[in-house]
Coordinates of C-alpha atoms in Angstrom, one line a residue:
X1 CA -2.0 0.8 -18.4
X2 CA -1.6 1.9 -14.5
X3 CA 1.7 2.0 -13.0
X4 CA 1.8 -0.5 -10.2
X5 CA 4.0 0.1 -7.3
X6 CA 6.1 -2.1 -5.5
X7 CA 6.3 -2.5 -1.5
X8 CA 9.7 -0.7 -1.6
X9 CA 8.0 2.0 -3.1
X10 CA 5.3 2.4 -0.4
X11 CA 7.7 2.1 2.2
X12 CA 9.6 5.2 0.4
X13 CA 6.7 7.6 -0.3
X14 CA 5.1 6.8 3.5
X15 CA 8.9 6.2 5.2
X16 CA 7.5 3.2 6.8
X17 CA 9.7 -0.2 7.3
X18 CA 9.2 -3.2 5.0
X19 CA 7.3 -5.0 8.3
X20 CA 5.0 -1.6 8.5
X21 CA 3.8 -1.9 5.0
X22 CA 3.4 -5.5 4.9
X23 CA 0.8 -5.1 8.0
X24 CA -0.4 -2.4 5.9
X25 CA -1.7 -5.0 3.0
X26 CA -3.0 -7.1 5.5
X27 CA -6.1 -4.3 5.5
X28 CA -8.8 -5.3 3.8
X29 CA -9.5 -2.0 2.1
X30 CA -5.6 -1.1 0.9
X31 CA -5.3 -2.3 -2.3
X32 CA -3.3 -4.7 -3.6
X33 CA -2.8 -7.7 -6.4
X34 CA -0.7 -10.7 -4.9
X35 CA 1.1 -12.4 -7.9
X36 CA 2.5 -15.9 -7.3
X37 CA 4.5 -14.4 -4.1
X38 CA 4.8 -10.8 -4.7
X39 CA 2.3 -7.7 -3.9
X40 CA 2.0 -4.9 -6.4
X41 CA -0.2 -1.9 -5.9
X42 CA -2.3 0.1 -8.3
X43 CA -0.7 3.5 -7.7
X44 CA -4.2 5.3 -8.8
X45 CA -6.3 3.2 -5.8
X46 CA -3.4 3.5 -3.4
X47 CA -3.2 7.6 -3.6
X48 CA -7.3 7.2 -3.8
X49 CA -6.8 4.5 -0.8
X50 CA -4.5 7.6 1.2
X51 CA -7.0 10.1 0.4
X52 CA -9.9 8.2 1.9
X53 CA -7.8 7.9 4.9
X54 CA -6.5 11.4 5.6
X55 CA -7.4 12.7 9.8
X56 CA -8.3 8.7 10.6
X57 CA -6.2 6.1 12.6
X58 CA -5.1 3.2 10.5
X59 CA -4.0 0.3 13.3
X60 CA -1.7 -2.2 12.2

């Protein structure tokens, strides 16, 4: 099964603020699961998701 990571962990590996990342899930493309009120992230489709995005502008 894929690890799932939790918004404290995104905050850690990208040192962005718990507001920052939660604008961050608000993009279409980032991938996420919302269970009940809670986000997890597939860590394989985030680092994919990072990837994708290296040298481009993400606006929040």
């Amino acid at each position: 099964m894929e690890k799932l990571l939790t918004i404290k962990d995104v905050q850690e590996h990208l040192q962005l603020g718990r507001n920052r990342v939660y604008q961050l899930i608000k993009i279409d493309s980032f991938p996420k699961i919302k269970i009940g009120n809670t986000y997890r992230i597939p860590k394989r489709e985030y680092l994919e998701w990072i990837q994708n995005n290296i040298g481009k502008t993400v606006f929040l």
